Amino acid sequence: MERTNESMLTEFVLVGLSAHPKVQTVFFVLVLWMYLMILLGNGVLITVIIYDSHLHTPMYFFLCNLSFLDICYTTCSVPLTLDSFLTVRKRVSFSGCMVQMFLSFATGVTECVLLGMMALDRYVAICYPLRYPVIMSKGTYVPMAAGCWVAGLVDSMVQTSLTIQLPFCANNVIHHFVCEILAILKLACADISTNVISMAGSNLIVLVIPLLVISISYIFIVATILRIPSTEGKRKAFSTCSAHVTVVIIFYGSTLFMYAKPKSKDAADTDNEGVTEALISLFYGVMTPMLNPLIYSLRNKDVKAAVKNILGKKFICDRR
């Protein structure tokens, strides 16, 4: 394969599911519908949390950040995905591809860390309920959320900088819907051991450590809940955590499958892996953000009460 200088590479080509045009049409309609639901669901959740003063607590502050993250994450990738469904070979400029990769990676990392912070919040709320207002004061939970965003931006900056410095071969075809970092690294014509080590360190920091924090937090949470004498108290405590646990399982399950599983060395298997990874990426990139507001609203009495309150006030204003 002919070697091409990085400065000469001006664009990448996204193929996605171009080999399956009928499937592309179905996925276009499905993903577009999901994206609209993401904007609507998360937008409503953010509005409700901001509007209702009863929801101005650390838990809902983190949830508001999560909803805003989901909107940002999908907006970074879904429009390009939809465009790739309509075009047989979607061409993206080198700089545009790097910018999209940076933003998607940053928001993804931020969400990983944020889920860990949300677990710590639930741990303090259930294990130390009397000290919760003091421990989780505004001076604590705001820097915690800001730290999640900083961690995502810094990690993405490191990974993107290392990727930009790589030379690429004449083959600039990305077997994905978007400019995904693992798919781009496969096109490099140089030793990517530094990138692999960096990605491994990134996985440890933003995937494994937050997952350990979540696991340990919920071990203490479950132990505390089991010591609650009343059945109603146990049910209420479990209900405050069930939504977060559901989101964690969906998000981390698909993410770990993508970034922590071994890669096949067989060419045919590699092609199949490419399609499989792209579809899994599409799943956790679209399905999870769409489910988050549903999970939190359907299993949360405070959110449902706030929505009814807002709708009730709007109805009264309209009648006047």
XYZ file of C-alpha atoms in Angstrom:
320
model
C 0.000 0.000 0.000
C 1.418 3.372 -0.961
C 2.612 5.520 1.915
C 1.007 8.967 2.093
C 2.390 11.864 4.087
C -0.008 13.054 6.817
C -0.003 16.594 5.450
C -1.209 15.242 2.079
C -4.154 13.396 3.595
C -7.017 15.838 3.324
C -10.047 13.636 3.932
C -11.432 10.367 5.226
C -14.226 8.287 3.711
C -16.943 6.823 5.939
C -18.540 3.681 4.536
C -20.755 2.611 7.455
C -23.371 0.205 6.089
C -23.017 1.261 2.448
C -22.838 -2.416 1.461
C -26.395 -2.812 2.767
C -28.427 0.062 1.232
C -31.828 -1.314 2.308
C -30.636 -1.624 5.905
C -29.268 1.929 5.725
C -32.726 3.312 4.974
C -34.211 1.534 7.976
C -31.393 2.711 10.232
C -31.729 6.297 8.972
C -35.393 6.471 10.002
C -34.701 4.677 13.301
C -31.696 6.810 14.293
C -33.420 10.049 13.269
C -36.430 9.156 15.430
C -34.143 8.270 18.361
C -32.214 11.539 17.999
C -35.418 13.572 18.105
C -36.484 11.635 21.210
C -33.081 12.340 22.794
C -33.444 16.080 22.207
C -37.037 16.065 23.471
C -36.585 13.782 26.494
C -33.340 15.264 27.791
C -34.483 18.797 26.969
C -37.652 18.312 29.012
C -35.695 16.780 31.901
C -33.229 19.696 31.975
C -36.094 22.210 31.851
C -37.964 20.490 34.680
C -34.864 20.344 36.912
C -34.043 24.014 36.317
C -37.659 25.171 36.690
C -38.631 23.253 39.851
C -36.811 24.517 42.961
C -37.516 21.231 44.774
C -35.099 19.533 42.364
C -32.214 21.893 43.098
C -30.236 19.181 44.880
C -26.883 17.476 44.117
C -28.599 14.384 42.672
C -30.605 16.370 40.142
C -27.700 18.702 39.434
C -25.684 15.670 38.308
C -28.698 14.366 36.386
C -29.014 17.724 34.602
C -25.352 17.455 33.613
C -25.954 13.912 32.378
C -28.869 15.006 30.192
C -26.875 17.921 28.768
C -23.983 15.523 28.089
C -26.289 13.143 26.230
C -27.488 15.974 23.997
C -23.904 17.103 23.313
C -22.635 13.561 22.714
C -25.314 12.659 20.196
C -25.158 16.042 18.448
C -21.428 15.476 17.874
C -22.010 12.208 16.026
C -25.629 11.558 15.009
C -25.868 14.217 12.222
C -22.740 12.738 10.608
C -24.175 9.237 11.030
C -27.437 10.243 9.349
C -25.516 11.855 6.504
C -23.454 8.692 6.030
C -26.689 6.703 5.660
C -27.730 8.951 2.774
C -24.343 8.908 1.031
C -22.645 5.787 -0.319
C -19.165 7.051 0.559
C -19.363 9.991 2.931
C -16.272 12.210 2.642
C -15.096 14.098 5.724
C -12.135 16.489 5.852
C -9.161 15.485 8.002
C -9.613 18.444 10.339
C -13.387 17.937 10.523
C -12.868 14.283 11.379
C -10.416 15.142 14.178
C -12.770 17.766 15.636
C -15.699 15.338 15.637
C -13.530 12.618 17.217
C -12.307 15.048 19.900
C -15.809 16.177 20.874
C -17.288 12.658 20.883
C -14.407 11.231 22.923
C -14.515 14.151 25.391
C -18.238 13.843 26.064
C -18.003 10.047 26.319
C -15.198 10.230 28.893
C -17.040 12.933 30.828
C -20.110 10.708 31.086
C -18.030 7.790 32.411
C -16.577 9.930 35.199
C -19.924 11.603 35.909
C -21.623 8.246 36.499
C -18.961 7.539 39.126
C -19.637 10.877 40.813
C -23.364 10.133 40.827
C -22.653 6.846 42.624
C -20.658 8.712 45.286
C -23.578 11.098 45.722
C -25.977 8.188 46.290
C -23.483 6.600 48.706
C -23.350 9.716 50.885
C -27.136 10.238 50.672
C -27.980 6.711 51.874
C -25.053 5.863 54.147
C -24.768 9.291 55.796
C -28.232 10.871 55.411
C -27.891 13.285 58.356
C -24.538 14.624 57.152
C -25.535 14.640 53.471
C -26.399 18.380 53.234
C -23.045 19.271 54.807
C -20.882 16.833 52.826
C -22.594 17.401 49.479
C -22.782 21.181 49.700
C -22.749 23.396 46.610
C -19.048 23.938 47.156
C -18.564 20.173 46.768
C -20.903 18.953 44.034
C -20.262 21.817 41.597
C -16.458 21.199 41.534
C -17.172 17.443 41.240
C -19.239 18.025 38.101
C -16.697 20.510 36.724
C -13.944 17.952 37.312
C -15.829 15.454 35.131
C -15.880 17.924 32.236
C -12.200 18.799 32.689
C -11.230 15.106 32.795
C -13.095 14.474 29.539
C -11.532 17.442 27.736
C -7.987 16.660 28.928
C -8.183 12.955 28.087
C -9.660 13.675 24.655
C -7.012 16.295 23.986
C -4.257 13.771 24.739
C -5.751 10.999 22.583
C -6.568 13.331 19.691
C -3.108 14.928 19.742
C -1.442 11.514 19.556
C -3.713 10.494 16.675
C -3.109 13.662 14.655
C 0.662 13.081 14.772
C 0.356 9.669 13.086
C 1.161 9.237 9.378
C -1.576 7.580 7.310
C -1.444 5.288 4.297
C -3.225 5.746 0.983
C -6.184 3.869 2.443
C -8.359 6.513 4.098
C -11.574 4.452 4.306
C -13.080 4.292 7.803
C -15.377 1.313 8.348
C -17.645 3.211 10.684
C -20.495 5.720 10.732
C -18.375 8.431 12.340
C -14.730 9.293 12.998
C -14.235 6.825 15.824
C -10.740 6.714 17.298
C -10.231 2.930 17.126
C -11.316 2.839 13.474
C -8.915 5.689 12.624
C -5.946 4.105 14.414
C -6.328 1.027 12.174
C -5.420 3.216 9.157
C -2.117 4.466 10.575
C 1.095 3.517 8.765
C 3.325 3.751 11.810
C 3.823 2.053 15.140
C 0.795 2.894 17.305
C 2.164 1.351 20.518
C 2.182 4.798 22.160
C -1.472 5.233 21.249
C -2.294 1.743 22.538
C -0.547 2.401 25.857
C -2.255 5.778 26.130
C -5.665 4.253 25.391
C -5.016 1.518 27.965
C -4.194 4.161 30.565
C -7.291 6.081 29.553
C -9.453 2.954 29.900
C -8.029 2.354 33.370
C -8.678 5.909 34.544
C -12.058 6.674 32.964
C -13.598 3.187 32.706
C -12.146 0.849 35.337
C -11.639 3.296 38.223
C -15.139 4.860 37.988
C -16.606 1.360 37.669
C -14.746 0.303 40.823
C -16.003 3.421 42.594
C -19.560 2.573 41.511
C -19.229 -1.068 42.581
C -17.733 -0.278 45.999
C -20.271 2.500 46.600
C -23.169 0.153 45.903
C -21.736 -2.564 48.123
C -21.930 -0.125 51.042
C -25.308 1.170 49.839
C -26.854 -2.314 49.716
C -25.376 -3.165 53.135
C -26.894 0.021 54.576
C -30.285 -0.553 52.946
C -30.496 -4.107 54.305
C -30.085 -2.712 57.835
C -33.128 -0.443 57.426
C -35.876 -1.978 59.592
C -38.962 -0.908 57.621
C -39.902 -2.414 54.260
C -41.080 0.987 53.019
C -37.719 2.519 53.915
C -35.872 -0.183 52.006
C -38.120 0.243 48.978
C -37.627 4.008 48.948
C -33.842 3.672 49.270
C -33.650 1.113 46.476
C -35.848 3.254 44.207
C -33.432 6.206 44.468
C -30.602 4.033 43.159
C -32.312 1.730 40.653
C -32.378 4.289 37.825
C -28.667 5.026 38.176
C -27.788 1.323 38.305
C -29.802 0.681 35.127
C -28.023 3.486 33.254
C -24.607 2.271 34.466
C -25.247 -1.298 33.284
C -26.344 -0.197 29.808
C -23.612 2.396 29.337
C -20.637 0.499 30.781
C -21.702 -2.835 29.297
C -21.577 -1.590 25.715
C -18.554 0.690 26.299
C -16.417 -2.021 27.879
C -17.313 -4.359 25.027
C -16.035 -1.754 22.574
C -12.815 -0.664 24.269
C -11.756 -3.584 26.441
C -12.350 -6.700 24.347
C -9.514 -8.446 22.428
C -9.280 -7.898 18.682
C -9.343 -10.659 16.087
C -6.336 -11.103 13.837
C -8.210 -12.878 11.058
C -9.045 -10.609 8.112
C -12.585 -11.897 7.635
C -13.251 -11.710 11.345
C -11.802 -8.205 11.413
C -14.279 -7.034 8.758
C -17.144 -8.579 10.689
C -15.821 -6.976 13.868
C -15.795 -3.610 12.134
C -19.513 -3.825 11.335
C -20.313 -5.249 14.773
C -18.328 -2.529 16.567
C -20.005 0.159 14.477
C -23.463 -1.138 15.380
C -22.544 -1.450 19.074
C -21.140 2.065 18.978
C -24.403 3.221 17.443
C -26.275 1.433 20.239
C -24.519 3.079 23.167
C -24.224 6.346 21.256
C -27.970 6.678 20.574
C -29.947 4.151 22.586
C -28.490 4.995 26.007
C -29.033 8.788 25.762
C -32.603 8.119 24.638
C -33.305 5.764 27.543
C -31.734 7.922 30.274
C -34.572 10.477 30.636
C -37.165 7.691 30.430
C -35.428 5.646 33.118
C -35.051 8.589 35.495
C -38.506 10.051 34.919
C -40.509 6.813 34.993
C -38.845 5.578 38.190
C -38.681 8.925 39.984
C -41.694 10.350 41.821
C -40.059 13.775 42.263
C -39.534 14.234 38.521
C -43.053 13.042 37.693
C -44.505 15.378 40.314
C -42.459 18.287 38.932
C -43.663 17.580 35.383
C -47.296 17.456 36.536
C -46.771 20.687 38.466
C -45.350 22.473 35.431
C -48.068 21.154 33.134
C -50.711 22.138 35.676
C -49.401 25.706 35.916
C -49.221 25.943 32.122
C -52.827 24.743 31.833
C -53.998 27.388 34.337
C -52.076 30.119 32.507
C -53.542 29.030 29.169
C -57.091 29.141 30.569
C -56.514 32.646 31.863
